One Martini backbone bead per residue (centre of mass of N, CA, C, O) as a GRO file, in nm:
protein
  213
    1UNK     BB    1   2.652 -15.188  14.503
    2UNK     BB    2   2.458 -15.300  14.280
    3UNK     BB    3   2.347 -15.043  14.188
    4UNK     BB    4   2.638 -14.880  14.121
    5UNK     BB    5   2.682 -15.062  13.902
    6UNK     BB    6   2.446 -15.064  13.715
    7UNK     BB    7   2.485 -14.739  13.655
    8UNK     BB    8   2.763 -14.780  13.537
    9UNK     BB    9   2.673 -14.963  13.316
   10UNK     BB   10   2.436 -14.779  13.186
   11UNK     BB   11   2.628 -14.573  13.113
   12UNK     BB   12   2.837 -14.689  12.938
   13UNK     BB   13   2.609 -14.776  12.694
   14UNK     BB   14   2.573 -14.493  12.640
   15UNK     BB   15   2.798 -14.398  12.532
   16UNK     BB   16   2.873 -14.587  12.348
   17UNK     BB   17   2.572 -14.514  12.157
   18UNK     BB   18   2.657 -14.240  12.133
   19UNK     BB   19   2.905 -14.278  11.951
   20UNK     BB   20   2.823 -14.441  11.740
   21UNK     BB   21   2.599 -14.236  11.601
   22UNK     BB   22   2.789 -14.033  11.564
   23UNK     BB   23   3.008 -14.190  11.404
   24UNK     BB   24   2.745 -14.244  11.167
   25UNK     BB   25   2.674 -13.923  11.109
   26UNK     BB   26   2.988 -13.866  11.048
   27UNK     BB   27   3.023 -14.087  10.803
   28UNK     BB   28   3.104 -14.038  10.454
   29UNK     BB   29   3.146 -14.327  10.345
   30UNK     BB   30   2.873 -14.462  10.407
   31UNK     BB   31   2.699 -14.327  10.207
   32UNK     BB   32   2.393 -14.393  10.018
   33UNK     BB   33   2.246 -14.245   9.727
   34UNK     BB   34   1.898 -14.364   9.727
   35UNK     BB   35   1.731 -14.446   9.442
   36UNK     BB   36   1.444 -14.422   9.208
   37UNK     BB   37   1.128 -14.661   9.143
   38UNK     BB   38   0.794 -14.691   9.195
   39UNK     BB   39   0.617 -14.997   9.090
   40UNK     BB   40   0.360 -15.192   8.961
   41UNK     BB   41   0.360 -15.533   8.938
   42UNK     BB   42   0.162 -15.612   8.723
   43UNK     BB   43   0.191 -15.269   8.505
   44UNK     BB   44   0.436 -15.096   8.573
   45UNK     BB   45   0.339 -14.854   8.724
   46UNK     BB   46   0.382 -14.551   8.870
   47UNK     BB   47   0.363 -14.472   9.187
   48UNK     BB   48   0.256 -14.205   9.357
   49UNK     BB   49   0.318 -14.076   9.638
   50UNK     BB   50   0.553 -14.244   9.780
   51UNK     BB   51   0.687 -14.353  10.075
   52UNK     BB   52   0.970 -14.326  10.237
   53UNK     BB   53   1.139 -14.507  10.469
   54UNK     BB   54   1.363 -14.477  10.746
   55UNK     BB   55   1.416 -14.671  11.015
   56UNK     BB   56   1.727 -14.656  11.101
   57UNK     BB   57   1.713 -14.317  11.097
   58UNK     BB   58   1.384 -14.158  11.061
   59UNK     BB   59   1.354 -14.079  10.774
   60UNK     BB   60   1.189 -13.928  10.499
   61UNK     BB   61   1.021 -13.931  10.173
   62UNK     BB   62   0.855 -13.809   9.886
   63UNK     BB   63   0.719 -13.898   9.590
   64UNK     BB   64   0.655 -13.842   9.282
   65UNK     BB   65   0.430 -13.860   9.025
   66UNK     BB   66   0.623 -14.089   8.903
   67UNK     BB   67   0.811 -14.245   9.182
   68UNK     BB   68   1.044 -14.062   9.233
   69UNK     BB   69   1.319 -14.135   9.439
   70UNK     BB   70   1.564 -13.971   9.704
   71UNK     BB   71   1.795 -14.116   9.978
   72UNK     BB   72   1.981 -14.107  10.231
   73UNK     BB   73   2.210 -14.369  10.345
   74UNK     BB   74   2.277 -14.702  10.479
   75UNK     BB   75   2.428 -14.985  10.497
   76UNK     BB   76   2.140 -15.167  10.595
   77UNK     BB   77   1.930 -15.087  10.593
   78UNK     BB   78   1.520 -15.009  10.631
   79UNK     BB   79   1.330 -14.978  10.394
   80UNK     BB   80   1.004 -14.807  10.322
   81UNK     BB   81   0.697 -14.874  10.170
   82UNK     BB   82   0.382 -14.639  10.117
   83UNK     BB   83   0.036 -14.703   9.967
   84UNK     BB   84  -0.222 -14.615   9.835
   85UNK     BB   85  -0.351 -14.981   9.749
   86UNK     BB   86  -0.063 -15.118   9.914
   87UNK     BB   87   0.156 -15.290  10.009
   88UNK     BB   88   0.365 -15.302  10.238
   89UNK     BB   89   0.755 -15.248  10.201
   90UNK     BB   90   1.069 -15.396  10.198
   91UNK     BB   91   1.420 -15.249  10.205
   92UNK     BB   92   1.781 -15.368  10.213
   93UNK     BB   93   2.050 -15.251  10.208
   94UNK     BB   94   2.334 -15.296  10.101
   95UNK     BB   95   2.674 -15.391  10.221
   96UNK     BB   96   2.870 -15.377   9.953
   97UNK     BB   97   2.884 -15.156   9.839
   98UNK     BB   98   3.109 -14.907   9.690
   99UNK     BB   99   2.935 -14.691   9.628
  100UNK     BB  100   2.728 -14.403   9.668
  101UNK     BB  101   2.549 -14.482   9.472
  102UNK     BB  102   2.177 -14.629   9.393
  103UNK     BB  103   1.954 -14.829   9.182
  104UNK     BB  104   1.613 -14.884   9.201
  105UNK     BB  105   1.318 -15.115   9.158
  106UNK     BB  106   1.029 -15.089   9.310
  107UNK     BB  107   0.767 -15.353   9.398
  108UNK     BB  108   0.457 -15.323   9.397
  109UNK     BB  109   0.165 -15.449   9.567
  110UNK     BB  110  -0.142 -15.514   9.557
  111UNK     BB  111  -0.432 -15.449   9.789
  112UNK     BB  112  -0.683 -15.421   9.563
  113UNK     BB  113  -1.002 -15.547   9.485
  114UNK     BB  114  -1.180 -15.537   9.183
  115UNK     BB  115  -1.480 -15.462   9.085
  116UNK     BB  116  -1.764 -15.474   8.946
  117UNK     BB  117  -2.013 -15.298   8.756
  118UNK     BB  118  -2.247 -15.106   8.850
  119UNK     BB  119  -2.582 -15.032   8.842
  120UNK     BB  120  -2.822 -14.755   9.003
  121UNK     BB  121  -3.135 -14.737   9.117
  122UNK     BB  122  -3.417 -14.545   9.207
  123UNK     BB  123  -3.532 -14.796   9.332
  124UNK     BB  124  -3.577 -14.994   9.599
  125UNK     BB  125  -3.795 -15.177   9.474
  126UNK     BB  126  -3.922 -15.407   9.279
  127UNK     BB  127  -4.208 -15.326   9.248
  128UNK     BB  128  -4.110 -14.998   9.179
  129UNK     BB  129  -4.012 -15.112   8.900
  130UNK     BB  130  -4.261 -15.256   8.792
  131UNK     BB  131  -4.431 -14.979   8.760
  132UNK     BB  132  -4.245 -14.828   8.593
  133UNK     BB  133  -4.206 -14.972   8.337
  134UNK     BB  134  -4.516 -15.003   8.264
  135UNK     BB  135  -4.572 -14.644   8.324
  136UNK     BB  136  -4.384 -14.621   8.076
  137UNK     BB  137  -4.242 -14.463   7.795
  138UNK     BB  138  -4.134 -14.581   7.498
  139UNK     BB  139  -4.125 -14.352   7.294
  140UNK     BB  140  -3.940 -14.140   7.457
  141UNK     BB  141  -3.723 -14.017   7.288
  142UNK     BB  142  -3.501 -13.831   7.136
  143UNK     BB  143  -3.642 -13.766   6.914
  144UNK     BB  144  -3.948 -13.639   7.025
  145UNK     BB  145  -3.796 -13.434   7.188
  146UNK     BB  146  -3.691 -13.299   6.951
  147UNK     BB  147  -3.995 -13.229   6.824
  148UNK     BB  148  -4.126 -13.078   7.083
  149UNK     BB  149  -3.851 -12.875   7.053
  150UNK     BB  150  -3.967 -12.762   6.849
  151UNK     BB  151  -4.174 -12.704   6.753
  152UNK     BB  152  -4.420 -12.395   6.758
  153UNK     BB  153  -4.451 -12.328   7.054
  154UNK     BB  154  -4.171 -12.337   7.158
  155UNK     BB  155  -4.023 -12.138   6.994
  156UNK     BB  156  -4.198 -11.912   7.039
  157UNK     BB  157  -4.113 -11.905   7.332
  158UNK     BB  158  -3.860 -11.847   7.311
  159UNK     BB  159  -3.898 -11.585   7.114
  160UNK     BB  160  -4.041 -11.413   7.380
  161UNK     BB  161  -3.747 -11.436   7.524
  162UNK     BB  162  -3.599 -11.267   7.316
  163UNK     BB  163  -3.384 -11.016   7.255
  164UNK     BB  164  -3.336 -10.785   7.008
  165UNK     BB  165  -3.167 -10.716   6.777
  166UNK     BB  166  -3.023 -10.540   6.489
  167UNK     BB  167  -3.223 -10.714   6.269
  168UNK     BB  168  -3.504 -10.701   6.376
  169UNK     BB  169  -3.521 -10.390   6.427
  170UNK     BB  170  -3.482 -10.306   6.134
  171UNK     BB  171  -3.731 -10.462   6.035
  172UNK     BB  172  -3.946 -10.360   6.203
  173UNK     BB  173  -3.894 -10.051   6.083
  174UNK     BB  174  -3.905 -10.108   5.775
  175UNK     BB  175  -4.211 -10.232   5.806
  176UNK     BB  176  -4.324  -9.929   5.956
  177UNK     BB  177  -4.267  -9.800   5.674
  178UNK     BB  178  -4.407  -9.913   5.454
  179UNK     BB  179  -4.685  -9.891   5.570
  180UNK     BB  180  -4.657  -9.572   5.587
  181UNK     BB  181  -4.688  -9.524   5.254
  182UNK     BB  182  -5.033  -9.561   5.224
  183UNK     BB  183  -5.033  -9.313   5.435
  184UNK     BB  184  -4.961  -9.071   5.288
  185UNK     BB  185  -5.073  -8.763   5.327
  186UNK     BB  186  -5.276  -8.899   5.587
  187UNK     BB  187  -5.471  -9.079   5.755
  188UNK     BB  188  -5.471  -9.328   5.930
  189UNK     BB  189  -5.602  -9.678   5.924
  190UNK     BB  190  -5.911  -9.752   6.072
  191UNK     BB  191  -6.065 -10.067   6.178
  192UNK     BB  192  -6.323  -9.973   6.333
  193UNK     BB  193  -6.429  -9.914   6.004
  194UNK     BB  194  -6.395 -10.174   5.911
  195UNK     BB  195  -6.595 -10.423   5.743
  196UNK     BB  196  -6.374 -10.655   5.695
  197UNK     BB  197  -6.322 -10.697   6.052
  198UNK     BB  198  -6.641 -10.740   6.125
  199UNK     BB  199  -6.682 -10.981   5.980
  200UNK     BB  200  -6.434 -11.152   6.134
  201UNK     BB  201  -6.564 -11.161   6.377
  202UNK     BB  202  -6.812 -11.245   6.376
  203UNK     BB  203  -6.768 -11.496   6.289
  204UNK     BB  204  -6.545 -11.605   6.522
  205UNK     BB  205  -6.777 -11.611   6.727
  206UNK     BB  206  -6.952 -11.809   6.556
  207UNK     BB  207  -6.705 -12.043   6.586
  208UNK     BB  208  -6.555 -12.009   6.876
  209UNK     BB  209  -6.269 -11.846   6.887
  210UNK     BB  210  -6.318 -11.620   7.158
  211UNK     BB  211  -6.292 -11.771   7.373
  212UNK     BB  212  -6.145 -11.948   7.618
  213UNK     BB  213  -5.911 -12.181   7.692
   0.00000   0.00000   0.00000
């Protein structure tokens, strides 16, 4: 007997409860259409992409990239404010409101600790930090390294690596016609008969010029 009372009674209670909700569910007078924007406490910054949640409806909306949302509730709601970087936080919609929409600004307190800004070396131990000061170029600044890389040795590099663009082609062949021109209507003048190219190399041979380096 004890047992279909306690059943008669737990059936009894889920009626009233689901009336009551349907009843919350379709009453649009009580509809609530709240608005805002969530800001850091601090800066007055808009935090962005902050979750709103209704606990008592189970449902919510997620803020845009300037900290505005907007989601329907009731009259004593319990909104929940979600942030990385802020402590969650808890607002309870109004029970007095006579309007059907309301707008808030909602204060987020920050959770996170700025530390100062650290600087890292690639030594692990500190003797082989002392033996790189020791053993470094005190000297290699900005400035030699712009002279280092203008010599005339890496232009040439660099040089010898670009192809002929149409002026540098034109000019080439521009004095390969003049050249020509020296021996027009003859053989070409052949160094290996000219006896003052005999005669430079025969030098260059004996200043050791033609070594291999």
């Amino acid at each position: 007997m004890r047992i279909k009372a306690l059943l008669l009674f737990l059936f009894f209670c889920g009626i009233v409860n689901s009336n009551f909700a349907q009843k919350k569910e379709i009453d649009p007078q009580r509809l609530i259409q709240l608005s805002g924007v969530a800001v850091s406490d601090g800066s007055l910054d808009p935090v962005p992409f902050i979750t709103v949640y209704d606990r008592t409806l189970g449902r919510g909306v997620l803020a845009d990239s300037y900290g505005f949302f907007s989601l329907v509730t009731y009259p004593g709601d319990s909104i929940i404010f979600n942030a990385f970087g802020y402590k969650p936080s808890t607002y309870i919609v109004p029970d007095t409101l006579s309007e059907n929409r309301y707008s808030i600004i909602h204060l987020m307190e920050i959770d996170t600790i700025n530390l100062p800004e650290i600087t890292l070396y690639p030594w692990p131990t500190k003797e082989q930090f002392d033996a790189y000061i020791i053993n470094m170029e005190p000297y290699d600044d900005a400035i030699r390294r712009a002279q280092r890389e203008l010599s005339g040795e890496s232009l040439a590099m660099v040089a010898a690596k670009l192809d002929a663009d149409g002026s540098l082609a034109y000019g080439n062949a521009y004095n390969l016609r003049m050249s020509k021109l020296y021996t027009n209507g003859q053989l070409p003048v052949n160094n290996l008969f000219n006896p003052y190219s005999w005669a430079k190399l025969v030098q260059d041979w004996k200043q050791g010029k033609l070594k291999r380096q």
